[in-house]
Amino acid sequence: EWQVVDMGYTGAAQFLHRWMQSVLESIPKNESSSIYDDAITFHRDVAGHMVTFPRMCELIFIAGGSINPSKFRFLAPSVGHQGLVVTENMYRKDPAAVAPLLELRPPANVPELRMLLGVFEEHRKSIPNYGIFAGVLTPLLSATGGPWAWDDAVQGEALRALQVGLARATSRYMPDFSKPVHVFGDGSTKAGIS
C-alpha cells in the first residue's frame, strides 16, 4: 500500500487532485478549492474560516492525509500557487510567473532559435495555432552558413504570438467538467491532424 505518491510518476498530479476533490466534496465550492494536493478556503470574514478550516483538516485526516504546517497562510486576501493567484472564487495567471516568458529577447542565431523553438514545442498542445506561428520561424533553422535574416515584422510577430499563446495557456488549470469542454486540433499537411 502506498503511503506517499511521488509527483514524478505518470498521473500523480491528476490522482492527487482527484483525491483532494473527493475528500473535500462535502465543503461547498464557494468556500473551498483544491489544486493538486493543496486546499484553499476562502471567506469574507474570520468566522467563516473558523468553520471551514477545521472541517477541511478533519476530512483530510479521516481520509488518511496529512497537513504540512509550513505551507499554511491564514487570512490572506490572495495566495500564489503553481503560477496562479487564487482569490475568492477566482483563479488568474500570476503576472510574475509569465513575465520572464513575455520578456524573452528574439534569438540572434540558429542555435538560439533552436533552443527557443524547443521550449515552445514542449508546450505546443497548449498554444493556439502553434503550427502556424512555429512554421514562420522554422525556415530560419536551415540558414546555417548564410546571413541571419530575422525580420521583426514577420518572425518577431510569430515569436510574440507564441509567447502570448503560452502565457495565456490554460494547461495549469484543472478543468471543470461540469462545464462544456472544447477540443481544438492543430493540423499539418505532413503529419495529419492531431
mmCIF file of N, CA and C in Angstrom, residues 2-133:
data_model
loop_
_atom_site.group_PDB
_atom_site.id
_atom_site.type_symbol
_atom_site.label_atom_id
_atom_site.label_comp_id
_atom_site.label_asym_id
_atom_site.label_seq_id
_atom_site.Cartn_x
_atom_site.Cartn_y
_atom_site.Cartn_z
ATOM 1 N N TRP A 2 0.504 2.208 -0.830
ATOM 2 C CA TRP A 2 1.270 3.443 -0.957
ATOM 3 C C TRP A 2 0.974 4.376 0.207
ATOM 4 N N GLN A 3 2.012 4.971 0.761
ATOM 5 C CA GLN A 3 1.850 5.976 1.802
ATOM 6 C C GLN A 3 2.065 7.383 1.249
ATOM 7 N N VAL A 4 2.866 7.458 0.173
ATOM 8 C CA VAL A 4 3.195 8.740 -0.446
ATOM 9 C C VAL A 4 3.121 8.561 -1.955
ATOM 10 N N VAL A 5 2.537 9.522 -2.653
ATOM 11 C CA VAL A 5 2.510 9.483 -4.110
ATOM 12 C C VAL A 5 3.619 10.396 -4.605
ATOM 13 N N ASP A 6 4.585 9.827 -5.303
ATOM 14 C CA ASP A 6 5.697 10.590 -5.856
ATOM 15 C C ASP A 6 5.202 11.380 -7.059
ATOM 16 N N MET A 7 5.405 12.701 -7.064
ATOM 17 C CA MET A 7 4.911 13.543 -8.149
ATOM 18 C C MET A 7 5.584 13.215 -9.481
ATOM 19 N N GLY A 8 6.653 12.435 -9.477
ATOM 20 C CA GLY A 8 7.324 12.057 -10.716
ATOM 21 C C GLY A 8 6.613 10.953 -11.475
ATOM 22 N N TYR A 9 5.692 10.254 -10.840
ATOM 23 C CA TYR A 9 5.000 9.167 -11.507
ATOM 24 C C TYR A 9 3.933 9.693 -12.456
ATOM 25 N N THR A 10 3.734 8.982 -13.556
ATOM 26 C CA THR A 10 2.708 9.348 -14.518
ATOM 27 C C THR A 10 1.341 9.369 -13.844
ATOM 28 N N GLY A 11 0.636 10.462 -14.003
ATOM 29 C CA GLY A 11 -0.705 10.588 -13.449
ATOM 30 C C GLY A 11 -0.751 10.971 -11.982
ATOM 31 N N ALA A 12 0.395 11.207 -11.340
ATOM 32 C CA ALA A 12 0.400 11.518 -9.909
ATOM 33 C C ALA A 12 -0.345 12.818 -9.600
ATOM 34 N N ALA A 13 -0.094 13.856 -10.398
ATOM 35 C CA ALA A 13 -0.749 15.136 -10.140
ATOM 36 C C ALA A 13 -2.266 15.006 -10.283
ATOM 37 N N GLN A 14 -2.705 14.297 -11.321
ATOM 38 C CA GLN A 14 -4.136 14.116 -11.525
ATOM 39 C C GLN A 14 -4.744 13.292 -10.392
ATOM 40 N N PHE A 15 -4.018 12.240 -9.962
ATOM 41 C CA PHE A 15 -4.507 11.417 -8.859
ATOM 42 C C PHE A 15 -4.684 12.261 -7.598
ATOM 43 N N LEU A 16 -3.657 13.042 -7.256
ATOM 44 C CA LEU A 16 -3.734 13.866 -6.047
ATOM 45 C C LEU A 16 -4.851 14.896 -6.148
ATOM 46 N N HIS A 17 -5.017 15.480 -7.314
ATOM 47 C CA HIS A 17 -6.084 16.466 -7.496
ATOM 48 C C HIS A 17 -7.457 15.817 -7.301
ATOM 49 N N ARG A 18 -7.669 14.673 -7.933
ATOM 50 C CA ARG A 18 -8.967 13.990 -7.793
ATOM 51 C C ARG A 18 -9.186 13.530 -6.355
ATOM 52 N N TRP A 19 -8.125 13.047 -5.719
ATOM 53 C CA TRP A 19 -8.231 12.590 -4.332
ATOM 54 C C TRP A 19 -8.661 13.754 -3.439
ATOM 55 N N MET A 20 -7.990 14.891 -3.573
ATOM 56 C CA MET A 20 -8.312 16.051 -2.744
ATOM 57 C C MET A 20 -9.726 16.533 -3.019
ATOM 58 N N GLN A 21 -10.145 16.540 -4.282
ATOM 59 C CA GLN A 21 -11.518 16.954 -4.588
ATOM 60 C C GLN A 21 -12.536 16.008 -3.952
ATOM 61 N N SER A 22 -12.260 14.711 -3.982
ATOM 62 C CA SER A 22 -13.203 13.757 -3.383
ATOM 63 C C SER A 22 -13.234 13.892 -1.864
ATOM 64 N N VAL A 23 -12.096 14.164 -1.246
ATOM 65 C CA VAL A 23 -12.038 14.336 0.205
ATOM 66 C C VAL A 23 -12.844 15.565 0.633
ATOM 67 N N LEU A 24 -12.756 16.633 -0.148
ATOM 68 C CA LEU A 24 -13.393 17.908 0.224
ATOM 69 C C LEU A 24 -14.749 18.131 -0.436
ATOM 70 N N GLU A 25 -15.336 17.094 -1.046
ATOM 71 C CA GLU A 25 -16.586 17.292 -1.790
ATOM 72 C C GLU A 25 -17.756 17.754 -0.923
ATOM 73 N N SER A 26 -17.702 17.512 0.389
ATOM 74 C CA SER A 26 -18.817 17.948 1.243
ATOM 75 C C SER A 26 -18.730 19.430 1.614
ATOM 76 N N ILE A 27 -17.621 20.073 1.319
ATOM 77 C CA ILE A 27 -17.478 21.508 1.588
ATOM 78 C C ILE A 27 -17.942 22.262 0.347
ATOM 79 N N PRO A 28 -18.842 23.231 0.491
ATOM 80 C CA PRO A 28 -19.357 23.956 -0.674
ATOM 81 C C PRO A 28 -18.240 24.566 -1.524
ATOM 82 N N LYS A 29 -18.435 24.539 -2.847
ATOM 83 C CA LYS A 29 -17.430 25.039 -3.787
ATOM 84 C C LYS A 29 -17.162 26.535 -3.623
ATOM 85 N N ASN A 30 -18.117 27.272 -3.090
ATOM 86 C CA ASN A 30 -17.876 28.701 -2.904
ATOM 87 C C ASN A 30 -17.100 28.990 -1.616
ATOM 88 N N GLU A 31 -16.719 27.929 -0.877
ATOM 89 C CA GLU A 31 -15.943 28.100 0.355
ATOM 90 C C GLU A 31 -14.555 27.482 0.269
ATOM 91 N N SER A 32 -14.332 26.604 -0.701
ATOM 92 C CA SER A 32 -13.029 25.952 -0.775
ATOM 93 C C SER A 32 -12.709 25.537 -2.191
ATOM 94 N N SER A 33 -11.454 25.248 -2.407
ATOM 95 C CA SER A 33 -10.988 24.755 -3.685
ATOM 96 C C SER A 33 -9.722 23.956 -3.439
ATOM 97 N N SER A 34 -9.350 23.152 -4.410
ATOM 98 C CA SER A 34 -8.088 22.427 -4.291
ATOM 99 C C SER A 34 -7.376 22.445 -5.629
ATOM 100 N N ILE A 35 -6.078 22.497 -5.558
ATOM 101 C CA ILE A 35 -5.220 22.408 -6.732
ATOM 102 C C ILE A 35 -4.182 21.348 -6.394
ATOM 103 N N TYR A 36 -4.217 20.245 -7.118
ATOM 104 C CA TYR A 36 -3.347 19.104 -6.859
ATOM 105 C C TYR A 36 -3.533 18.660 -5.411
ATOM 106 N N ASP A 37 -2.502 18.763 -4.596
ATOM 107 C CA ASP A 37 -2.627 18.303 -3.209
ATOM 108 C C ASP A 37 -2.786 19.455 -2.223
ATOM 109 N N ASP A 38 -3.053 20.640 -2.713
ATOM 110 C CA ASP A 38 -3.218 21.805 -1.852
ATOM 111 C C ASP A 38 -4.688 22.187 -1.774
ATOM 112 N N ALA A 39 -5.122 22.584 -0.595
ATOM 113 C CA ALA A 39 -6.504 23.006 -0.387
ATOM 114 C C ALA A 39 -6.516 24.469 0.040
ATOM 115 N N ILE A 40 -7.530 25.178 -0.435
ATOM 116 C CA ILE A 40 -7.673 26.596 -0.132
ATOM 117 C C ILE A 40 -9.098 26.824 0.345
ATOM 118 N N THR A 41 -9.236 27.621 1.394
ATOM 119 C CA THR A 41 -10.564 28.031 1.840
ATOM 120 C C THR A 41 -10.642 29.544 1.750
ATOM 121 N N PHE A 42 -11.789 30.048 1.330
ATOM 122 C CA PHE A 42 -11.930 31.497 1.207
ATOM 123 C C PHE A 42 -13.274 31.941 1.772
ATOM 124 N N HIS A 43 -13.185 33.010 2.551
ATOM 125 C CA HIS A 43 -14.362 33.620 3.167
ATOM 126 C C HIS A 43 -14.129 35.112 3.285
ATOM 127 N N ARG A 44 -15.197 35.845 3.444
ATOM 128 C CA ARG A 44 -15.092 37.297 3.620
ATOM 129 C C ARG A 44 -14.786 37.677 5.063
ATOM 130 N N ASP A 45 -14.932 36.714 5.984
ATOM 131 C CA ASP A 45 -14.701 37.043 7.392
ATOM 132 C C ASP A 45 -14.000 35.889 8.106
ATOM 133 N N VAL A 46 -13.473 36.194 9.289
ATOM 134 C CA VAL A 46 -12.745 35.204 10.088
ATOM 135 C C VAL A 46 -13.669 34.080 10.544
ATOM 136 N N ALA A 47 -14.906 34.407 10.866
ATOM 137 C CA ALA A 47 -15.851 33.392 11.344
ATOM 138 C C ALA A 47 -16.030 32.276 10.320
ATOM 139 N N GLY A 48 -16.101 32.637 9.060
ATOM 140 C CA GLY A 48 -16.230 31.621 8.012
ATOM 141 C C GLY A 48 -15.026 30.704 7.961
ATOM 142 N N HIS A 49 -13.832 31.283 8.083
ATOM 143 C CA HIS A 49 -12.611 30.464 8.109
ATOM 144 C C HIS A 49 -12.610 29.527 9.316
ATOM 145 N N MET A 50 -13.077 30.015 10.428
ATOM 146 C CA MET A 50 -13.050 29.226 11.660
ATOM 147 C C MET A 50 -14.019 28.039 11.611
ATOM 148 N N VAL A 51 -14.941 28.052 10.673
ATOM 149 C CA VAL A 51 -15.831 26.913 10.490
ATOM 150 C C VAL A 51 -15.259 25.960 9.438
ATOM 151 N N THR A 52 -14.880 26.501 8.296
ATOM 152 C CA THR A 52 -14.451 25.669 7.171
ATOM 153 C C THR A 52 -13.074 25.050 7.388
ATOM 154 N N PHE A 53 -12.114 25.808 7.901
ATOM 155 C CA PHE A 53 -10.758 25.294 8.029
ATOM 156 C C PHE A 53 -10.671 24.048 8.924
ATOM 157 N N PRO A 54 -11.242 24.044 10.134
ATOM 158 C CA PRO A 54 -11.176 22.820 10.938
ATOM 159 C C PRO A 54 -11.871 21.634 10.261
ATOM 160 N N ARG A 55 -12.975 21.893 9.571
ATOM 161 C CA ARG A 55 -13.681 20.822 8.863
ATOM 162 C C ARG A 55 -12.801 20.260 7.744
ATOM 163 N N MET A 56 -12.121 21.133 7.036
ATOM 164 C CA MET A 56 -11.223 20.717 5.968
ATOM 165 C C MET A 56 -10.107 19.828 6.527
ATOM 166 N N CYS A 57 -9.495 20.245 7.625
ATOM 167 C CA CYS A 57 -8.438 19.452 8.257
ATOM 168 C C CYS A 57 -8.967 18.092 8.694
ATOM 169 N N GLU A 58 -10.144 18.083 9.299
ATOM 170 C CA GLU A 58 -10.746 16.828 9.760
ATOM 171 C C GLU A 58 -10.956 15.866 8.591
ATOM 172 N N LEU A 59 -11.483 16.354 7.487
ATOM 173 C CA LEU A 59 -11.726 15.498 6.319
ATOM 174 C C LEU A 59 -10.430 14.931 5.755
ATOM 175 N N ILE A 60 -9.397 15.741 5.714
ATOM 176 C CA ILE A 60 -8.101 15.280 5.206
ATOM 177 C C ILE A 60 -7.531 14.193 6.113
ATOM 178 N N PHE A 61 -7.595 14.388 7.436
ATOM 179 C CA PHE A 61 -7.095 13.381 8.373
ATOM 180 C C PHE A 61 -7.895 12.083 8.293
ATOM 181 N N ILE A 62 -9.225 12.188 8.190
ATOM 182 C CA ILE A 62 -10.077 10.995 8.098
ATOM 183 C C ILE A 62 -9.727 10.184 6.855
ATOM 184 N N ALA A 63 -9.390 10.871 5.758
ATOM 185 C CA ALA A 63 -9.049 10.198 4.506
ATOM 186 C C ALA A 63 -7.623 9.652 4.503
ATOM 187 N N GLY A 64 -6.894 9.853 5.593
ATOM 188 C CA GLY A 64 -5.530 9.333 5.671
ATOM 189 C C GLY A 64 -4.465 10.291 5.201
ATOM 190 N N GLY A 65 -4.850 11.536 4.962
ATOM 191 C CA GLY A 65 -3.883 12.532 4.523
ATOM 192 C C GLY A 65 -3.181 13.190 5.686
ATOM 193 N N SER A 66 -2.228 14.012 5.375
ATOM 194 C CA SER A 66 -1.514 14.765 6.409
ATOM 195 C C SER A 66 -1.465 16.231 5.991
ATOM 196 N N ILE A 67 -1.101 17.076 6.926
ATOM 197 C CA ILE A 67 -1.062 18.516 6.681
ATOM 198 C C ILE A 67 0.322 19.029 7.047
ATOM 199 N N ASN A 68 0.873 19.845 6.165
ATOM 200 C CA ASN A 68 2.193 20.433 6.374
ATOM 201 C C ASN A 68 2.013 21.859 6.890
ATOM 202 N N PRO A 69 2.236 22.090 8.200
ATOM 203 C CA PRO A 69 2.022 23.430 8.770
ATOM 204 C C PRO A 69 2.868 24.524 8.122
ATOM 205 N N SER A 70 4.009 24.165 7.541
ATOM 206 C CA SER A 70 4.861 25.203 6.945
ATOM 207 C C SER A 70 4.226 25.803 5.684
ATOM 208 N N LYS A 71 3.209 25.160 5.133
ATOM 209 C CA LYS A 71 2.552 25.678 3.936
ATOM 210 C C LYS A 71 1.327 26.545 4.248
ATOM 211 N N PHE A 72 0.989 26.695 5.522
ATOM 212 C CA PHE A 72 -0.206 27.457 5.896
ATOM 213 C C PHE A 72 -0.020 28.946 5.672
ATOM 214 N N ARG A 73 -1.088 29.586 5.206
ATOM 215 C CA ARG A 73 -1.189 31.044 5.160
ATOM 216 C C ARG A 73 -2.594 31.357 5.613
ATOM 217 N N PHE A 74 -2.721 32.051 6.711
ATOM 218 C CA PHE A 74 -4.033 32.350 7.277
ATOM 219 C C PHE A 74 -4.495 33.746 6.906
ATOM 220 N N LEU A 75 -5.768 33.854 6.565
ATOM 221 C CA LEU A 75 -6.449 35.124 6.325
ATOM 222 C C LEU A 75 -5.766 35.986 5.267
ATOM 223 N N ALA A 76 -5.146 35.356 4.282
ATOM 224 C CA ALA A 76 -4.517 36.104 3.186
ATOM 225 C C ALA A 76 -5.576 36.452 2.141
ATOM 226 N N PRO A 77 -5.560 37.677 1.608
ATOM 227 C CA PRO A 77 -6.558 38.034 0.593
ATOM 228 C C PRO A 77 -6.353 37.294 -0.728
ATOM 229 N N SER A 78 -5.117 36.852 -0.977
ATOM 230 C CA SER A 78 -4.829 36.055 -2.169
ATOM 231 C C SER A 78 -3.637 35.155 -1.860
ATOM 232 N N VAL A 79 -3.568 34.062 -2.605
ATOM 233 C CA VAL A 79 -2.493 33.089 -2.410
ATOM 234 C C VAL A 79 -1.927 32.729 -3.778
ATOM 235 N N GLY A 80 -0.619 32.775 -3.914
ATOM 236 C CA GLY A 80 0.025 32.354 -5.152
ATOM 237 C C GLY A 80 0.326 30.870 -5.103
ATOM 238 N N HIS A 81 0.019 30.170 -6.199
ATOM 239 C CA HIS A 81 0.285 28.733 -6.254
ATOM 240 C C HIS A 81 0.344 28.265 -7.706
ATOM 241 N N GLN A 82 1.414 27.536 -8.048
ATOM 242 C CA GLN A 82 1.565 26.908 -9.360
ATOM 243 C C GLN A 82 1.364 27.905 -10.503
ATOM 244 N N GLY A 83 1.881 29.114 -10.360
ATOM 245 C CA GLY A 83 1.760 30.099 -11.416
ATOM 246 C C GLY A 83 0.409 30.790 -11.467
ATOM 247 N N LEU A 84 -0.411 30.567 -10.447
ATOM 248 C CA LEU A 84 -1.730 31.183 -10.368
ATOM 249 C C LEU A 84 -1.819 32.061 -9.130
ATOM 250 N N VAL A 85 -2.697 33.040 -9.162
ATOM 251 C CA VAL A 85 -3.064 33.797 -7.979
ATOM 252 C C VAL A 85 -4.506 33.402 -7.690
ATOM 253 N N VAL A 86 -4.745 32.891 -6.487
ATOM 254 C CA VAL A 86 -6.074 32.441 -6.101
ATOM 255 C C VAL A 86 -6.654 33.467 -5.140
ATOM 256 N N THR A 87 -7.817 34.003 -5.514
ATOM 257 C CA THR A 87 -8.551 34.911 -4.650
ATOM 258 C C THR A 87 -9.944 34.323 -4.472
ATOM 259 N N GLU A 88 -10.789 34.997 -3.762
ATOM 260 C CA GLU A 88 -12.127 34.463 -3.528
ATOM 261 C C GLU A 88 -12.820 34.164 -4.850
ATOM 262 N N ASN A 89 -13.131 32.902 -5.072
ATOM 263 C CA ASN A 89 -13.851 32.424 -6.255
ATOM 264 C C ASN A 89 -13.172 32.745 -7.583
ATOM 265 N N MET A 90 -11.858 32.952 -7.603
ATOM 266 C CA MET A 90 -11.214 33.306 -8.858
ATOM 267 C C MET A 90 -9.791 32.775 -8.922
ATOM 268 N N TYR A 91 -9.423 32.255 -10.070
ATOM 269 C CA TYR A 91 -8.050 31.869 -10.369
ATOM 270 C C TYR A 91 -7.609 32.726 -11.549
ATOM 271 N N ARG A 92 -6.411 33.280 -11.465
ATOM 272 C CA ARG A 92 -5.875 34.013 -12.607
ATOM 273 C C ARG A 92 -4.379 33.754 -12.679
ATOM 274 N N LYS A 93 -3.842 33.918 -13.858
ATOM 275 C CA LYS A 93 -2.400 33.737 -14.034
ATOM 276 C C LYS A 93 -1.664 34.766 -13.181
ATOM 277 N N ASP A 94 -0.580 34.336 -12.577
ATOM 278 C CA ASP A 94 0.272 35.238 -11.813
ATOM 279 C C ASP A 94 1.144 35.997 -12.817
ATOM 280 N N PRO A 95 0.983 37.308 -12.928
ATOM 281 C CA PRO A 95 1.784 38.065 -13.900
ATOM 282 C C PRO A 95 3.289 37.860 -13.702
ATOM 283 N N ALA A 96 3.729 37.693 -12.478
ATOM 284 C CA ALA A 96 5.153 37.483 -12.224
ATOM 285 C C ALA A 96 5.628 36.138 -12.782
ATOM 286 N N ALA A 97 4.734 35.166 -12.864
ATOM 287 C CA ALA A 97 5.119 33.839 -13.352
ATOM 288 C C ALA A 97 5.322 33.835 -14.866
ATOM 289 N N VAL A 98 4.595 34.672 -15.596
ATOM 290 C CA VAL A 98 4.714 34.680 -17.049
ATOM 291 C C VAL A 98 5.573 35.830 -17.583
ATOM 292 N N ALA A 99 5.960 36.768 -16.730
ATOM 293 C CA ALA A 99 6.760 37.913 -17.176
ATOM 294 C C ALA A 99 8.058 37.495 -17.862
ATOM 295 N N PRO A 100 8.829 36.540 -17.308
ATOM 296 C CA PRO A 100 10.070 36.156 -17.996
ATOM 297 C C PRO A 100 9.830 35.625 -19.410
ATOM 298 N N LEU A 101 8.742 34.929 -19.607
ATOM 299 C CA LEU A 101 8.413 34.412 -20.939
ATOM 300 C C LEU A 101 8.123 35.561 -21.904
ATOM 301 N N LEU A 102 7.348 36.532 -21.444
ATOM 302 C CA LEU A 102 6.980 37.648 -22.305
ATOM 303 C C LEU A 102 8.147 38.596 -22.568
ATOM 304 N N GLU A 103 9.174 38.543 -21.717
ATOM 305 C CA GLU A 103 10.320 39.436 -21.863
ATOM 306 C C GLU A 103 11.486 38.804 -22.622
ATOM 307 N N LEU A 104 11.305 37.578 -23.137
ATOM 308 C CA LEU A 104 12.378 36.934 -23.893
ATOM 309 C C LEU A 104 12.771 37.795 -25.084
ATOM 310 N N ARG A 105 14.051 37.936 -25.289
ATOM 311 C CA ARG A 105 14.512 38.683 -26.456
ATOM 312 C C ARG A 105 14.529 37.746 -27.666
ATOM 313 N N PRO A 106 14.415 38.290 -28.859
ATOM 314 C CA PRO A 106 14.444 37.444 -30.058
ATOM 315 C C PRO A 106 15.796 36.730 -30.177
ATOM 316 N N PRO A 107 15.806 35.552 -30.786
ATOM 317 C CA PRO A 107 17.077 34.839 -30.958
ATOM 318 C C PRO A 107 17.991 35.599 -31.914
ATOM 319 N N ALA A 108 19.299 35.458 -31.694
ATOM 320 C CA ALA A 108 20.280 36.158 -32.529
ATOM 321 C C ALA A 108 20.925 35.243 -33.552
ATOM 322 N N ASN A 109 20.664 33.925 -33.450
ATOM 323 C CA ASN A 109 21.288 32.986 -34.380
ATOM 324 C C ASN A 109 20.513 31.667 -34.374
ATOM 325 N N VAL A 110 20.936 30.730 -35.196
ATOM 326 C CA VAL A 110 20.233 29.453 -35.334
ATOM 327 C C VAL A 110 20.218 28.656 -34.033
ATOM 328 N N PRO A 111 21.351 28.506 -33.316
ATOM 329 C CA PRO A 111 21.284 27.743 -32.065
ATOM 330 C C PRO A 111 20.303 28.329 -31.043
ATOM 331 N N GLU A 112 20.248 29.657 -30.936
ATOM 332 C CA GLU A 112 19.300 30.276 -30.005
ATOM 333 C C GLU A 112 17.853 30.028 -30.443
ATOM 334 N N LEU A 113 17.593 30.098 -31.750
ATOM 335 C CA LEU A 113 16.252 29.830 -32.262
ATOM 336 C C LEU A 113 15.875 28.368 -32.005
ATOM 337 N N ARG A 114 16.813 27.465 -32.210
ATOM 338 C CA ARG A 114 16.557 26.043 -31.973
ATOM 339 C C ARG A 114 16.170 25.802 -30.505
ATOM 340 N N MET A 115 16.888 26.428 -29.581
ATOM 341 C CA MET A 115 16.564 26.269 -28.158
ATOM 342 C C MET A 115 15.179 26.846 -27.846
ATOM 343 N N LEU A 116 14.886 28.017 -28.400
ATOM 344 C CA LEU A 116 13.605 28.669 -28.146
ATOM 345 C C LEU A 116 12.447 27.845 -28.703
ATOM 346 N N LEU A 117 12.588 27.359 -29.926
ATOM 347 C CA LEU A 117 11.545 26.526 -30.512
ATOM 348 C C LEU A 117 11.362 25.227 -29.730
ATOM 349 N N GLY A 118 12.430 24.720 -29.142
ATOM 350 C CA GLY A 118 12.329 23.517 -28.310
ATOM 351 C C GLY A 118 11.426 23.748 -27.100
ATOM 352 N N VAL A 119 11.523 24.928 -26.508
ATOM 353 C CA VAL A 119 10.665 25.265 -25.366
ATOM 354 C C VAL A 119 9.203 25.315 -25.804
ATOM 355 N N PHE A 120 8.945 26.019 -26.895
ATOM 356 C CA PHE A 120 7.565 26.122 -27.373
ATOM 357 C C PHE A 120 7.034 24.766 -27.836
ATOM 358 N N GLU A 121 7.885 23.966 -28.473
ATOM 359 C CA GLU A 121 7.486 22.628 -28.936
ATOM 360 C C GLU A 121 7.002 21.773 -27.773
ATOM 361 N N GLU A 122 7.662 21.905 -26.649
ATOM 362 C CA GLU A 122 7.288 21.125 -25.456
ATOM 363 C C GLU A 122 5.866 21.445 -25.003
ATOM 364 N N HIS A 123 5.400 22.644 -25.288
ATOM 365 C CA HIS A 123 4.078 23.091 -24.844
ATOM 366 C C HIS A 123 3.127 23.323 -26.019
ATOM 367 N N ARG A 124 3.403 22.733 -27.167
ATOM 368 C CA ARG A 124 2.649 23.011 -28.394
ATOM 369 C C ARG A 124 1.153 22.762 -28.259
ATOM 370 N N LYS A 125 0.763 21.788 -27.441
ATOM 371 C CA LYS A 125 -0.663 21.482 -27.304
ATOM 372 C C LYS A 125 -1.410 22.574 -26.545
ATOM 373 N N SER A 126 -0.688 23.414 -25.853
ATOM 374 C CA SER A 126 -1.314 24.480 -25.069
ATOM 375 C C SER A 126 -1.315 25.826 -25.788
ATOM 376 N N ILE A 127 -0.659 25.893 -26.946
ATOM 377 C CA ILE A 127 -0.529 27.160 -27.663
ATOM 378 C C ILE A 127 -1.451 27.140 -28.882
ATOM 379 N N PRO A 128 -2.476 28.006 -28.897
ATOM 380 C CA PRO A 128 -3.359 28.048 -30.064
ATOM 381 C C PRO A 128 -2.578 28.376 -31.341
ATOM 382 N N ASN A 129 -2.877 27.662 -32.403
ATOM 383 C CA ASN A 129 -2.246 27.873 -33.714
ATOM 384 C C ASN A 129 -0.730 27.744 -33.683
ATOM 385 N N TYR A 130 -0.238 26.866 -32.832
ATOM 386 C CA TYR A 130 1.205 26.669 -32.698
ATOM 387 C C TYR A 130 1.868 26.423 -34.054
ATOM 388 N N GLY A 131 1.309 25.529 -34.844
ATOM 389 C CA GLY A 131 1.918 25.152 -36.117
ATOM 390 C C GLY A 131 2.087 26.313 -37.067
ATOM 391 N N ILE A 132 1.129 27.207 -37.089
ATOM 392 C CA ILE A 132 1.198 28.370 -37.979
ATOM 393 C C ILE A 132 2.364 29.265 -37.593
ATOM 394 N N PHE A 133 2.457 29.596 -36.289
ATOM 395 C CA PHE A 133 3.491 30.534 -35.839
ATOM 396 C C PHE A 133 4.884 29.900 -35.843
#
